[in-house]
Amino acid sequence: MPKQKTHSGTKKRFRTTGSGKIMKQGAGMRHNLERKETRLTRRLSRDRVIAPEDAKVIKKLLGK
């Protein structure tokens, strides 16, 4: 049987925590940062845990 390959786009965008949760970067941090409030950019820069329904698909793409 051939092995399942890891989806290279997914491995760049998501990471797994030690407990198995899937984390992603917050949206809205790519451009127009000069116009956004400092508090907002600080909040958006944090990683987020994705929903359990989406985590199933992401784990499959990551080969976990």
CSV table of C-alpha atoms in Angstrom, one decimal:
chain,number,residue,atom,x,y,z
A,1,MET,CA,0.0,0.0,0.0
A,2,PRO,CA,1.3,3.5,-0.8
A,3,LYS,CA,1.8,5.9,2.1
A,4,GLN,CA,-0.5,8.9,2.7
A,5,LYS,CA,1.5,12.1,1.8
A,6,THR,CA,1.2,15.2,4.0
A,7,HIS,CA,-0.5,18.1,2.3
A,8,SER,CA,2.2,20.7,1.9
A,9,GLY,CA,-0.1,23.7,2.0
A,10,THR,CA,-1.7,22.4,5.2
A,11,LYS,CA,1.6,21.9,7.0
A,12,LYS,CA,2.6,25.5,6.4
A,13,ARG,CA,-0.7,26.9,7.9
A,14,PHE,CA,-1.5,24.7,10.8
A,15,ARG,CA,0.4,23.2,13.8
A,16,THR,CA,-0.5,20.6,16.4
A,17,THR,CA,-0.3,21.2,20.1
A,18,GLY,CA,1.0,18.6,22.6
A,19,SER,CA,-2.6,17.7,23.5
A,20,GLY,CA,-3.6,17.2,19.9
A,21,LYS,CA,-5.4,20.4,19.2
A,22,ILE,CA,-4.9,22.1,15.8
A,23,MET,CA,-3.8,25.8,15.9
A,24,LYS,CA,-3.9,28.4,13.1
A,25,GLN,CA,-2.9,32.0,12.8
A,26,GLY,CA,-5.6,34.6,13.0
A,27,ALA,CA,-6.9,36.2,9.8
A,28,GLY,CA,-6.4,39.9,9.0
A,29,MET,CA,-2.6,40.1,9.6
A,30,ARG,CA,-1.3,40.3,6.0
A,31,HIS,CA,-1.8,44.0,5.0
A,32,ASN,CA,-3.1,47.4,6.0
A,33,LEU,CA,-1.4,47.0,9.4
A,34,GLU,CA,-0.6,50.7,9.7
A,35,ARG,CA,-4.3,51.6,9.9
A,36,LYS,CA,-5.2,49.0,12.4
A,37,GLU,CA,-5.1,49.7,16.1
A,38,THR,CA,-2.1,48.3,18.1
A,39,ARG,CA,-4.5,46.4,20.4
A,40,LEU,CA,-6.2,44.8,17.4
A,41,THR,CA,-3.0,43.7,15.7
A,42,ARG,CA,-1.8,42.2,19.0
A,43,ARG,CA,-5.0,40.3,19.4
A,44,LEU,CA,-5.0,39.1,15.7
A,45,SER,CA,-1.4,37.9,15.9
A,46,ARG,CA,-2.2,35.2,18.5
A,47,ASP,CA,-2.8,31.6,17.4
A,48,ARG,CA,-6.3,30.2,17.5
A,49,VAL,CA,-7.7,26.7,18.1
A,50,ILE,CA,-9.8,25.6,15.2
A,51,ALA,CA,-13.3,24.0,15.5
A,52,PRO,CA,-13.4,20.3,16.2
A,53,GLU,CA,-15.4,19.6,12.9
A,54,ASP,CA,-12.6,21.3,10.9
A,55,ALA,CA,-9.9,19.6,12.9
A,56,LYS,CA,-10.9,16.2,11.6
A,57,VAL,CA,-10.2,17.3,8.0
A,58,ILE,CA,-6.9,19.1,8.9
A,59,LYS,CA,-5.6,16.1,10.8
A,60,LYS,CA,-6.2,13.8,7.8
A,61,LEU,CA,-4.3,16.3,5.6
A,62,LEU,CA,-1.5,16.4,8.1
A,63,GLY,CA,-1.4,12.6,8.2
A,64,LYS,CA,-2.2,12.3,11.9
